[in-house]
Short mmCIF file of C-alpha atoms and ligand atoms in Angstrom, two decimals:
data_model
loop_
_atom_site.label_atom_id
_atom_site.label_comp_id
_atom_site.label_asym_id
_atom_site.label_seq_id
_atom_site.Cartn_x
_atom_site.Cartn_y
_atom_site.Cartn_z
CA UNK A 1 0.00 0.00 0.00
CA UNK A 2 1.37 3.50 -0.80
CA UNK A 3 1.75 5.69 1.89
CA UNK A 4 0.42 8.79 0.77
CA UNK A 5 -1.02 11.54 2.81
CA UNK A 6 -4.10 13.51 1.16
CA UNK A 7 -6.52 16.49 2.58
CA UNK A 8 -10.14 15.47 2.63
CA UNK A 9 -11.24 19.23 2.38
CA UNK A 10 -8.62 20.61 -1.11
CA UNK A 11 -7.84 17.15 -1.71
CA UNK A 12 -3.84 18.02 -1.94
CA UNK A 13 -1.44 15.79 -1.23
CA UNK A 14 2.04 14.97 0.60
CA UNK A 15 4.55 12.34 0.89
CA UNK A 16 3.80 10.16 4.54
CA UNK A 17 6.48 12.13 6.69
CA UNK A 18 4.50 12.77 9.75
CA UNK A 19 3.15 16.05 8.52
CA UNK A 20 -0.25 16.12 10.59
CA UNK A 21 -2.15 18.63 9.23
CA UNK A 22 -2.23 20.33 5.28
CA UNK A 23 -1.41 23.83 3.80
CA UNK A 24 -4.84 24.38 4.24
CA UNK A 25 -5.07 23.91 7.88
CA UNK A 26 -7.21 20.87 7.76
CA UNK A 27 -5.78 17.57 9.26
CA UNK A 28 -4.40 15.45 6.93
CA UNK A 29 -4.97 11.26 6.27
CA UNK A 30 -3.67 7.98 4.64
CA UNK A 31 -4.58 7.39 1.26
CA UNK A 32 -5.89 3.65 1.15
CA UNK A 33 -6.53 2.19 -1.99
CA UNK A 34 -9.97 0.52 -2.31
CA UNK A 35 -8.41 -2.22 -4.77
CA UNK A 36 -6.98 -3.52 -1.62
CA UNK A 37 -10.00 -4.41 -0.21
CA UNK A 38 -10.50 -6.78 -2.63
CA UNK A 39 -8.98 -9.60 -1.03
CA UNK A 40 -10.02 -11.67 2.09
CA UNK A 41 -10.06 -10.64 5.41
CA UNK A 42 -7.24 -12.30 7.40
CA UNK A 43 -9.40 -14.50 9.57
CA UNK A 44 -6.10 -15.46 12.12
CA UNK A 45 -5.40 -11.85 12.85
CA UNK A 46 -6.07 -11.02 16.19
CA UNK A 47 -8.75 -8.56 16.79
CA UNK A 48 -8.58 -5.57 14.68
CA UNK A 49 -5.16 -6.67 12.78
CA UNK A 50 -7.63 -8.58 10.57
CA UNK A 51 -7.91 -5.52 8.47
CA UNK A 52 -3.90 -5.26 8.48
CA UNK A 53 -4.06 -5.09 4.62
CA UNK A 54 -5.16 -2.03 5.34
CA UNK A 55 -3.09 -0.36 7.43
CA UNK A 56 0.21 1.05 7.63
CA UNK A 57 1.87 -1.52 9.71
CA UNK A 58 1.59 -5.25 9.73
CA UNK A 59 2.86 -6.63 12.64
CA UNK A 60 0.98 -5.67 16.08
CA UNK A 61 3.55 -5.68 19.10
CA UNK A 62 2.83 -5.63 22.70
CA UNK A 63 -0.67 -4.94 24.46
CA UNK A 64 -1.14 -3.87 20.51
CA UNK A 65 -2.24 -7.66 19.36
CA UNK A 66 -5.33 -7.32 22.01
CA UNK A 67 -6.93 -3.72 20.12
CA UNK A 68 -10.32 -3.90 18.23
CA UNK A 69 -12.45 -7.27 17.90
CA UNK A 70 -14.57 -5.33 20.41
CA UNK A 71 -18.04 -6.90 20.40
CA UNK A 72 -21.49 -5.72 18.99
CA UNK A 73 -24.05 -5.82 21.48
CA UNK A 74 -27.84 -6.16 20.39
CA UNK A 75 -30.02 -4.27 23.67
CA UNK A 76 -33.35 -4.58 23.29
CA UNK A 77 -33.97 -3.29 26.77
CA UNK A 78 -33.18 0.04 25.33
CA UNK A 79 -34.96 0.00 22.12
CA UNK A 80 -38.00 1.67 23.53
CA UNK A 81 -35.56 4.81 25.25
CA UNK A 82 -33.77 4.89 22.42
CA UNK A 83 -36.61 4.68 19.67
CA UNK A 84 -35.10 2.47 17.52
CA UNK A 85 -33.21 -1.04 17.71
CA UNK A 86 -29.98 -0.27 19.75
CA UNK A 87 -26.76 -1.62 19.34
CA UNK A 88 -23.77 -1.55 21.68
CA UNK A 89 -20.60 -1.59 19.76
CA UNK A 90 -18.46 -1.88 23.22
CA UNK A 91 -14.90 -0.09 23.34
CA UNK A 92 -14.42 -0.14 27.06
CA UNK A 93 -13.16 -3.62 26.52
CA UNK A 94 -10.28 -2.33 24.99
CA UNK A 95 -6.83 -3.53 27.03
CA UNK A 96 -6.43 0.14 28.14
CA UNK A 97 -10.36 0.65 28.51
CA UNK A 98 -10.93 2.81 25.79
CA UNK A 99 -11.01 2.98 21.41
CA UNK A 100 -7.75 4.90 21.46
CA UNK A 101 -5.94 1.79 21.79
CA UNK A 102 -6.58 0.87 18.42
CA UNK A 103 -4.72 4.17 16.92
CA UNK A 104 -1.68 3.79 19.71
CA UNK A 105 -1.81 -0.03 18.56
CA UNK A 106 -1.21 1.25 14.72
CA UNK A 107 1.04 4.41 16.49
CA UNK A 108 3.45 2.24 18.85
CA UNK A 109 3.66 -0.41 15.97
CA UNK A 110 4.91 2.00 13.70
CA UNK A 111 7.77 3.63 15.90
CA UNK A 112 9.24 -0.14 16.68
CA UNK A 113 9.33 -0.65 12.99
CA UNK A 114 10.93 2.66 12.47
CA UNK A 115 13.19 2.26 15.61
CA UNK A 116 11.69 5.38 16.77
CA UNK A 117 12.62 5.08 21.00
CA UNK A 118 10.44 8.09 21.76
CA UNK A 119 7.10 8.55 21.81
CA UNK A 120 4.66 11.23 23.05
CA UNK A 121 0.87 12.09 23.63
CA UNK A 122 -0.62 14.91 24.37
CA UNK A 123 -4.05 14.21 26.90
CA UNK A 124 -5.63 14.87 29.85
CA UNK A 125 -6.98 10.57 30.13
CA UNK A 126 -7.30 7.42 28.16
CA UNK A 127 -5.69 8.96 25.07
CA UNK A 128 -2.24 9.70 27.96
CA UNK A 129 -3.09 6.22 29.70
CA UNK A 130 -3.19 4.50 26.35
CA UNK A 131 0.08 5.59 24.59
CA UNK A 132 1.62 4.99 27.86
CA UNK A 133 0.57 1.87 28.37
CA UNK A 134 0.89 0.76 24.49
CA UNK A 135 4.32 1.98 24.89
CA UNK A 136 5.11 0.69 27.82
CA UNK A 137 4.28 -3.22 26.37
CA UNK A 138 6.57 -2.53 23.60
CA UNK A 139 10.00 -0.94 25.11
CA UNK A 140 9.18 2.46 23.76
CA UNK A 141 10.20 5.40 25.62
CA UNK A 142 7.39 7.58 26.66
CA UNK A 143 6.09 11.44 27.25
CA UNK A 144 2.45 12.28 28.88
CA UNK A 145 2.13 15.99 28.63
CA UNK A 146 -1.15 16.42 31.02
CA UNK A 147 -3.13 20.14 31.95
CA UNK A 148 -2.24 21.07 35.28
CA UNK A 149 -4.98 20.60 37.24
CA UNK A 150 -5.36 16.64 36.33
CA UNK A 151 -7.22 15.26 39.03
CA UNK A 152 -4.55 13.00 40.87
CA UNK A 153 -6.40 9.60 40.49
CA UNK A 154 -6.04 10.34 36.92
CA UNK A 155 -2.47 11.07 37.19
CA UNK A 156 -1.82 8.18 38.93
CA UNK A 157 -3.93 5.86 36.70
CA UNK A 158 -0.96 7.11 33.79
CA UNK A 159 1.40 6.92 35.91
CA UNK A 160 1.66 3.47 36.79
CA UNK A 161 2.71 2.99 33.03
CA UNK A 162 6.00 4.69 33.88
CA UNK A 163 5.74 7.33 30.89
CA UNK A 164 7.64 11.08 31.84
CA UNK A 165 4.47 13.24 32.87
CA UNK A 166 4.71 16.82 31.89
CA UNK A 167 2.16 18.95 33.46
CA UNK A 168 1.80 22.81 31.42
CA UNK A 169 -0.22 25.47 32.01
CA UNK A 170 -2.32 26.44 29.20
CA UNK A 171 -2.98 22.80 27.64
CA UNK A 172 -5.56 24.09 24.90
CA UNK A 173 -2.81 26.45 23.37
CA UNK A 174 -0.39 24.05 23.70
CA UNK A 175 -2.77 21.64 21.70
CA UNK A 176 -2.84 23.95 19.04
CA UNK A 177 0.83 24.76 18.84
CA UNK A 178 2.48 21.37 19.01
CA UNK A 179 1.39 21.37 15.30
CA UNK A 180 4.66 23.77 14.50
CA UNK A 181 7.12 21.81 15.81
CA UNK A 182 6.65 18.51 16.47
CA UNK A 183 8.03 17.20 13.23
CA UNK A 184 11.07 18.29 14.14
CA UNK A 185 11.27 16.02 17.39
CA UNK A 186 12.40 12.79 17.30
CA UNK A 187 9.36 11.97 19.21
CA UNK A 188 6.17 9.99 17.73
CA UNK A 189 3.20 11.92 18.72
CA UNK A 190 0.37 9.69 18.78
CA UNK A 191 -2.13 12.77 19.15
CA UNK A 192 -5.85 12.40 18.46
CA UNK A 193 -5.29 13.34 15.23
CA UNK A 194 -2.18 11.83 13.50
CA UNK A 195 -2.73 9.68 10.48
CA UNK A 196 -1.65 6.90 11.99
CA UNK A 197 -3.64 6.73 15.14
CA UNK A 198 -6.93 7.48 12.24
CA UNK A 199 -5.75 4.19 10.34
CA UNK A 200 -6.12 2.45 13.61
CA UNK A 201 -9.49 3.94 14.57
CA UNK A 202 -10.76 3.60 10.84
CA UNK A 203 -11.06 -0.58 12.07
CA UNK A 204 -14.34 0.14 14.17
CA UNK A 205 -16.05 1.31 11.41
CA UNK A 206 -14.97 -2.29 9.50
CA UNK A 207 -15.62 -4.84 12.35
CA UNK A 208 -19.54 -2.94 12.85
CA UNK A 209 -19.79 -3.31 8.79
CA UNK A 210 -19.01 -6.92 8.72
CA UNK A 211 -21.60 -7.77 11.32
CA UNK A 212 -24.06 -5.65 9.32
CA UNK A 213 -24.78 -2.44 8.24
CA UNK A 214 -26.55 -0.22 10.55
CA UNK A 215 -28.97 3.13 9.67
CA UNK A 216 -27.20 5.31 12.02
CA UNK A 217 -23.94 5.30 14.34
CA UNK A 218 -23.86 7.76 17.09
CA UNK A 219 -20.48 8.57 19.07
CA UNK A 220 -19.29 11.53 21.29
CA UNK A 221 -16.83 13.56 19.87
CA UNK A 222 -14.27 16.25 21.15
CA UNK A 223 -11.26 16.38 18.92
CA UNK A 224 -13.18 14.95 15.81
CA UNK A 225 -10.66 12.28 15.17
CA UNK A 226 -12.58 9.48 16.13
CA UNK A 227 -15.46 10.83 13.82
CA UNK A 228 -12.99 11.61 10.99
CA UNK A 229 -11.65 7.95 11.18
CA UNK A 230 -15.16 6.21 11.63
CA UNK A 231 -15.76 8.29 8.98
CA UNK A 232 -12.73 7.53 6.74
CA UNK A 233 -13.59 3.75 7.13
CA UNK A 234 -17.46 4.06 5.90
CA UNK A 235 -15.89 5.64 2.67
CA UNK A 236 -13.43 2.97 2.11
CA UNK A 237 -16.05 0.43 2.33
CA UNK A 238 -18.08 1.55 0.02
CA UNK A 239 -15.55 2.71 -2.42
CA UNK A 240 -14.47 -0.63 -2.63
CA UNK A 241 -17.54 -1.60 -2.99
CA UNK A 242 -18.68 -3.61 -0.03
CA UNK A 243 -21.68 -1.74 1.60
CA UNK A 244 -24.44 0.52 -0.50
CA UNK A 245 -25.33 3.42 1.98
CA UNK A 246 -23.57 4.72 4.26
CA UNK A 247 -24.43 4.98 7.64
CA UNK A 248 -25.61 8.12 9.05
CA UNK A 249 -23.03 9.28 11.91
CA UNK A 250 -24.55 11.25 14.86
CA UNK A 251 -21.82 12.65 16.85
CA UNK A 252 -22.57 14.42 20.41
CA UNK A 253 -21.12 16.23 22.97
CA UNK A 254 -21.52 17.48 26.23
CA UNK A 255 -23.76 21.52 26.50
CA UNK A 256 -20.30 21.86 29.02
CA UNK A 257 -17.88 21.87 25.43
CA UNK A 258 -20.15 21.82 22.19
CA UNK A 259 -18.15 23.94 19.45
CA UNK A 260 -18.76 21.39 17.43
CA UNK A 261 -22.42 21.26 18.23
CA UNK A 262 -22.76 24.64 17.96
CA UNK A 263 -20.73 25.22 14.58
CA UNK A 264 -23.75 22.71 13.69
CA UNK A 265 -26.65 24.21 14.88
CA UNK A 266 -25.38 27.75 13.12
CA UNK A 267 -24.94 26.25 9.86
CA UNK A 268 -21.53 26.99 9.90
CA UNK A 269 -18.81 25.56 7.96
CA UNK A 270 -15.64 25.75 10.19
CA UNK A 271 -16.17 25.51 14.13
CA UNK A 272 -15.10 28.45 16.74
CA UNK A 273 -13.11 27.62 19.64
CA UNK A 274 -16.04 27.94 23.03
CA UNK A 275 -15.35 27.89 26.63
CA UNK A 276 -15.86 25.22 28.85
CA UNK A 277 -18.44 24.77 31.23
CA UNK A 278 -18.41 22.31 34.53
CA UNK A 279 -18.58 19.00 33.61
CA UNK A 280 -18.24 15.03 34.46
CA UNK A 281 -17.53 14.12 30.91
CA UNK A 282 -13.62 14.72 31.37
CA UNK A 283 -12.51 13.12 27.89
CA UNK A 284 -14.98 15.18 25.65
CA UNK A 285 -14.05 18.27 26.93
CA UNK A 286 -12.77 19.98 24.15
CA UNK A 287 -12.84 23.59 23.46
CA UNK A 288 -10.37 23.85 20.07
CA UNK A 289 -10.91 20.83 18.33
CA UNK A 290 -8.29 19.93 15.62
CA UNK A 291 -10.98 17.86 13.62
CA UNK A 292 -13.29 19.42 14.57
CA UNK A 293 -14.63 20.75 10.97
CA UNK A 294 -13.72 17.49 9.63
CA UNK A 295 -15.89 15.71 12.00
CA UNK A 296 -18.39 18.51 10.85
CA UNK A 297 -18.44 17.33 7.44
CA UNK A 298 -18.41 13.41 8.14
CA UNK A 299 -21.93 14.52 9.79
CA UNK A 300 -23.14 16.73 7.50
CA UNK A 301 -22.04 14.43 4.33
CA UNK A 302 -23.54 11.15 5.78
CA UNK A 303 -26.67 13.05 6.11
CA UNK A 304 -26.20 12.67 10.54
CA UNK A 305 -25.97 15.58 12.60
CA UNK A 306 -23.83 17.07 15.79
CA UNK A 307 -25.80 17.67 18.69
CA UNK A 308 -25.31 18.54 22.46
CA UNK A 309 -26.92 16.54 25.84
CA UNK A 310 -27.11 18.43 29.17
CA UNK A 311 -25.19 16.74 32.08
CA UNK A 312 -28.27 15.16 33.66
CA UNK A 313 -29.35 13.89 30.33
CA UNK A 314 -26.09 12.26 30.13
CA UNK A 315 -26.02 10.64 33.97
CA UNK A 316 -29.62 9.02 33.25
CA UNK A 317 -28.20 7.66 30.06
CA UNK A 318 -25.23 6.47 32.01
CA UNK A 319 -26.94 4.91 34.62
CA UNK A 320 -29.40 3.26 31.89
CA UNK A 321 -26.90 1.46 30.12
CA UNK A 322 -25.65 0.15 33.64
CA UNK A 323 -28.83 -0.93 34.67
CA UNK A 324 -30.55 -2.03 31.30
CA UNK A 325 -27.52 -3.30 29.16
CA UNK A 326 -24.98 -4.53 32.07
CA UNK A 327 -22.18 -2.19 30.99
CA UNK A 328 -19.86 0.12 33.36
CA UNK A 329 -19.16 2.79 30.67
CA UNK A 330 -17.69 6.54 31.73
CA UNK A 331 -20.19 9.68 31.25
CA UNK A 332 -18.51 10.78 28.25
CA UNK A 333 -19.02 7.12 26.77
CA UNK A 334 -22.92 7.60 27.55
CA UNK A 335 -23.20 10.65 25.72
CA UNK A 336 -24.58 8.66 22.47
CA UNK A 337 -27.57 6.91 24.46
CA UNK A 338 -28.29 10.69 25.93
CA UNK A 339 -28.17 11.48 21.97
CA UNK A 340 -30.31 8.93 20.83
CA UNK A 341 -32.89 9.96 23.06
CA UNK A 342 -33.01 13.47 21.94
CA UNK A 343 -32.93 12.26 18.09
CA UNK A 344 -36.01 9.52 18.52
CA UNK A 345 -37.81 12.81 20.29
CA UNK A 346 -37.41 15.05 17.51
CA UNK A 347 -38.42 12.23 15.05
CA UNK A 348 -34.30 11.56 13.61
CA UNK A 349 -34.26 8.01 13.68
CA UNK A 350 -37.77 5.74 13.45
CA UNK A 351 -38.20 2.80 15.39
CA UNK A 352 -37.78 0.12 12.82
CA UNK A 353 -33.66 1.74 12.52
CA UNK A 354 -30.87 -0.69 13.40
CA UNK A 355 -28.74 1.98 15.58
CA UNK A 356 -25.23 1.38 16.80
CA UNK A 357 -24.03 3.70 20.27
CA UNK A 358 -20.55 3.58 20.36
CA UNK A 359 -19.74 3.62 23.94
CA UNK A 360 -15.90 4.82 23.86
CA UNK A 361 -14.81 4.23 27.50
CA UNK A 362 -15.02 2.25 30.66
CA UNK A 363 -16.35 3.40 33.75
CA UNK A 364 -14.41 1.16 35.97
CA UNK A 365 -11.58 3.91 36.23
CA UNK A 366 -13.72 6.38 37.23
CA UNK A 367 -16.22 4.57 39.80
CA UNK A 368 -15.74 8.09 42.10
CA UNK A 369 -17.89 9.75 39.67
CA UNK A 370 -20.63 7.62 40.08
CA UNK A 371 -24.07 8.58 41.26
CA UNK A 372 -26.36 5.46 42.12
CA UNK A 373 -28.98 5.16 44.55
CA UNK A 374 -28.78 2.84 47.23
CA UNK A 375 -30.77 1.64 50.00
CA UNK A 376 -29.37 -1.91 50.95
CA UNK A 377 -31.65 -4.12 53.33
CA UNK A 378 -30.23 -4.63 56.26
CA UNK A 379 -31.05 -8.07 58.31
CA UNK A 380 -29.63 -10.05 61.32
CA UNK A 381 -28.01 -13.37 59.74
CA UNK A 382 -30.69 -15.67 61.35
CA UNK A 383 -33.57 -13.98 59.12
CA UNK A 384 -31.71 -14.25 56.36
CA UNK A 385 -33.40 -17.77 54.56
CA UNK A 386 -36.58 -15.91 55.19
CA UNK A 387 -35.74 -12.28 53.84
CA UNK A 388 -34.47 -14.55 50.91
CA UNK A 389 -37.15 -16.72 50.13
CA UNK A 390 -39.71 -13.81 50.44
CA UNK A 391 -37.85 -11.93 47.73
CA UNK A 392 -38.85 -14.51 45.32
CA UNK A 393 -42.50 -15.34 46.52
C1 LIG B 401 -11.01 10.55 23.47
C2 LIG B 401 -12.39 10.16 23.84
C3 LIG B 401 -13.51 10.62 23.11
C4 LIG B 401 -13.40 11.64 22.00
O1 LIG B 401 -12.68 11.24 20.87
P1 LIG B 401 -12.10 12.32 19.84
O2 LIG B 401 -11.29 11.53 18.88
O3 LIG B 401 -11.25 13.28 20.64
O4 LIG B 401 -13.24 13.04 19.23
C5 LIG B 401 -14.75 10.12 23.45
N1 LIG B 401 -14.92 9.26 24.47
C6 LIG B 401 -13.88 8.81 25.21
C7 LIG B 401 -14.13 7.85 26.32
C8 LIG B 401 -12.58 9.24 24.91
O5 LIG B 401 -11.55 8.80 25.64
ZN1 LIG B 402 -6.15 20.94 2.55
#
C-alpha cells in the first residue's frame, strides 16, 4: 500500500512524513486504496489486525495484538428509550479501557518498525493512559504531557505505566501549537489526530460493517478524530464496494464543550473555539478541536448531525446502560444513548432503525464519579433464609 497523505477538504497531497495537518489547515490522512480491499479478510489476525491489509503496519507488538475485535451488542432493553433497535458496539473492553488503543496499537507499531525510542501524547486521560501503556508493552520510551490541574487519580492511573508526565499550564494552546514543531522532534506523537492513530481507529467502522450495516452510528466527539476515522472507514467500504449506503453518523457532545455542536446548529462551515463549562464528561471536553470541521463534514455528508446533551441527560443515560444493558461505561461514553434519546424525540431516527451507540470508554476507572442510589436491606443473619425466600414469593 502507498503511503500517501491527502486532505479530505482541497484534496492536496504529501509524501507520509508525519506532517499532521495540510497547507490548508485541515488535518491530513492515509490514502488507502480501495483495490486492496478486494482480497479476504485475514481471519487469524487477532482482533482488529484482521484488516492489516489495510493499514500502515503489519505486525501488532505488545498490548497492541489485544486492540479492536470489540463486540457488537444487540439491547433490546433500550430499544423503547432509544426509539429504535440499539446496538452496543463496546470499546471499554479495549486492554487500556478505551477505542484509542486501536490508533496507539497502529502508532506504537509503527515507531518499533521505524526504531523510533520516543514517543509522546498529548491528553488529559485514556488517550495519555493508552500511549503509555501501548508503549510501555513494547519498550518504547514515553512522554504524557497532562493540563495542570489533572485530578490526581487520573495522574496516577498514567502513571503506573512509567511514561515522563509533563504537566503545562495552558494545555488548549499548547494543543494547538504542538502542530509547529513537532516534526522536528524525534518523538512519535500519537495525538488524536495523526494519520496513523486514524488508520487504527478507521477498524471500528470495518468490524460494525461486517456484522451488518446499521442506519445510524452515534459517538461523542471532542477532537473529531474518532469521527474523521469512523468516517474515513465508511468511505473505504463503500468505495471498494462492499456496503451501498452509508451509515448516518450522529456525533454528540456534552452543553459543558459543544463547538462542534454549535458550529452545527449555526450552519456553519468551520467551528469556533467555546469555553468550557463544569462538567463530568472529562474526555470530551474539548474547546479547540483539531478535527473538529472534519468531523463537521463526516456529519453533515452522511446526512447525521452534531448535537449537544445536558449533564443530567447524560447521567440518566449512564446509569441506563448500567442498569438495562450490564455495561460500566464513563459519562462521556454515555453521551450517544443521551443522543439517541433526543434524536427519537425530535423524530431523527424511526423505530424500525438498526442503531449502533458507540460507547468509547469504561467506567471502571472512574467509579468516584458515580451517582447510584442505594438503599441496601439490612437483616440479622438468622432472618436471612426468610428475607431470601420472600424476595422470590
Ligand atoms: C477521546 C475520547 C472521546 C473523543 O474522541 P475524539 O477523537 O477526541 O473526538 C470520546 N470518548 C472517550 C471515552 C474518549 O476517551
Ligand atoms: Zn487541505
Amino acid at each position: 500500500m502507498s503511503h500517501q497523505l491527502s486532505c479530505y477538504d482541497c484534496g492536496r497531497t504529501y509524501p507520509f512524513d508525519q506532517r499532521t495537518r495540510c497547507e490548508c489547515g485541515e488535518p491530513l490522512w492515509i490514502d488507502t486504496d480501495p483495490s486492496d480491499f478486494s482480497g479476504p479478510v485475514d481471519q487469524s489476525g487477532p482482533g482488529m489486525w484482521r484488516y492489516s491489509y489495510t493499514l500502515p503496519v503489519d505486525t501488532p507488538v505488545g498490548i497492541g495484538v489485544a486492540a479492536g475485535g470489540t463486540p457488537l451488542i444487540p439491547v433490546p432493553n433500550l430499544d423503547k428509550y432509544g426509539g429504535s433497535t440499539v446496538f452496543i458496539k463496546d470499546e471499554s473492553e479495549q486492554p487500556s479501557g478505551s477505542f484509542k488503543d486501536r490508533g496507539s496499537a497502529v502508532g506504537i507499531s509503527y515507531a518499533v518498525e521505524e526504531d523510533i525510542k520516543w514517543v509522546g501524547a498529548l491528553s488529559s486521560g485514556n488517550m495519555a493512559m493508552s500511549v503509555a501503556a501501548n508503549a510501555a508493552s513494547a519498550d518504547r520510551k514515553c512522554v504524557v504531557i497532562l493540563p495542570d490541574d489533572t485530578p490526581d487519580s487520573r495522574l496516577r492511573a498514567i502513571a503506573q505505566y512509567e511514561p515522563t508526565v509533563v504537566q503545562v499550564n495552558d494545555f488548549m494552546a499548547l494543543n494547538q501549537k504542538l502542530a509547529e514543531f513537532e516534526s522536528e522532534l524525534d518523538i512519535e506523537f500519537i495525538n488524536a489526530q495523526v494519520p496513523l492513530r486514524i488508520e487504527g481507529q478507521k477498524t471500528i467502522a470495518y468490524e460494525i460493517c461486517e456484522e451488518f450495516v446499521p442506519d445510524a452510528i452515534v459517538l461523542p466527539v471532542a477532537s473529531g478524530g474518532h469521527a474523521s476515522a469512523v468516517w474515513k472507514g465508511l468511505q473505504e467500504l463503500q468505495e471498494a464496494g462492499r456496503i451501498g449506503d452509508v451509515p448516518r453518523l450522529y456525533l454528540v457532545q456534552t452543553k459543558a464543550a459543544d463547538p462542534i455542536a454549535e458550529a452545527y446548529r449555526q450552519g456553519k462551515d468551520t467551528v469556533s473555539p467555546t469555553s468550557v463549562g463544569d462538567s463530568i464528561a472529562f474526555s470530551i471536553l474539548n474547546t479547540d478541536p483539531l478535527s473538529g470541521n472534519r468531523a463537521l463534514t463526516a456529519a453533515r455528508e452522511t446526512g447525521g448531525g452534531v448535537l449537544s446533551v445536558s449533564e443530567s441527560a447524560m447521567k440518566e443515560a449512564r446509569s441506563r446502560i448500567a442498569s438495562s444493558a450490564g455495561l460500566c461505561v464513563e459519562p462521556s461514553a454515555a453521551v450517544p444513548l443521551a443522543g439517541l434519546r433526543s434524536l427519537a424525540d425530535r423524530g431523527e431516527v424511526e423505530s424500525i432503525e438498526d442503531v449502533v451507540l458507540i460507547t468509547t470508554g469504561t467506567g471502571f476507572k472512574e467509579l468516584g464519579l458515580l451517582e447510584v442510589d442505594i438503599e441496601p436491606k439490612s437483616i440479622d443473619v438468622g432472618d436471612a433464609y426468610d428475607t431470601l425466600a420472600g424476595l422470590v414469593e
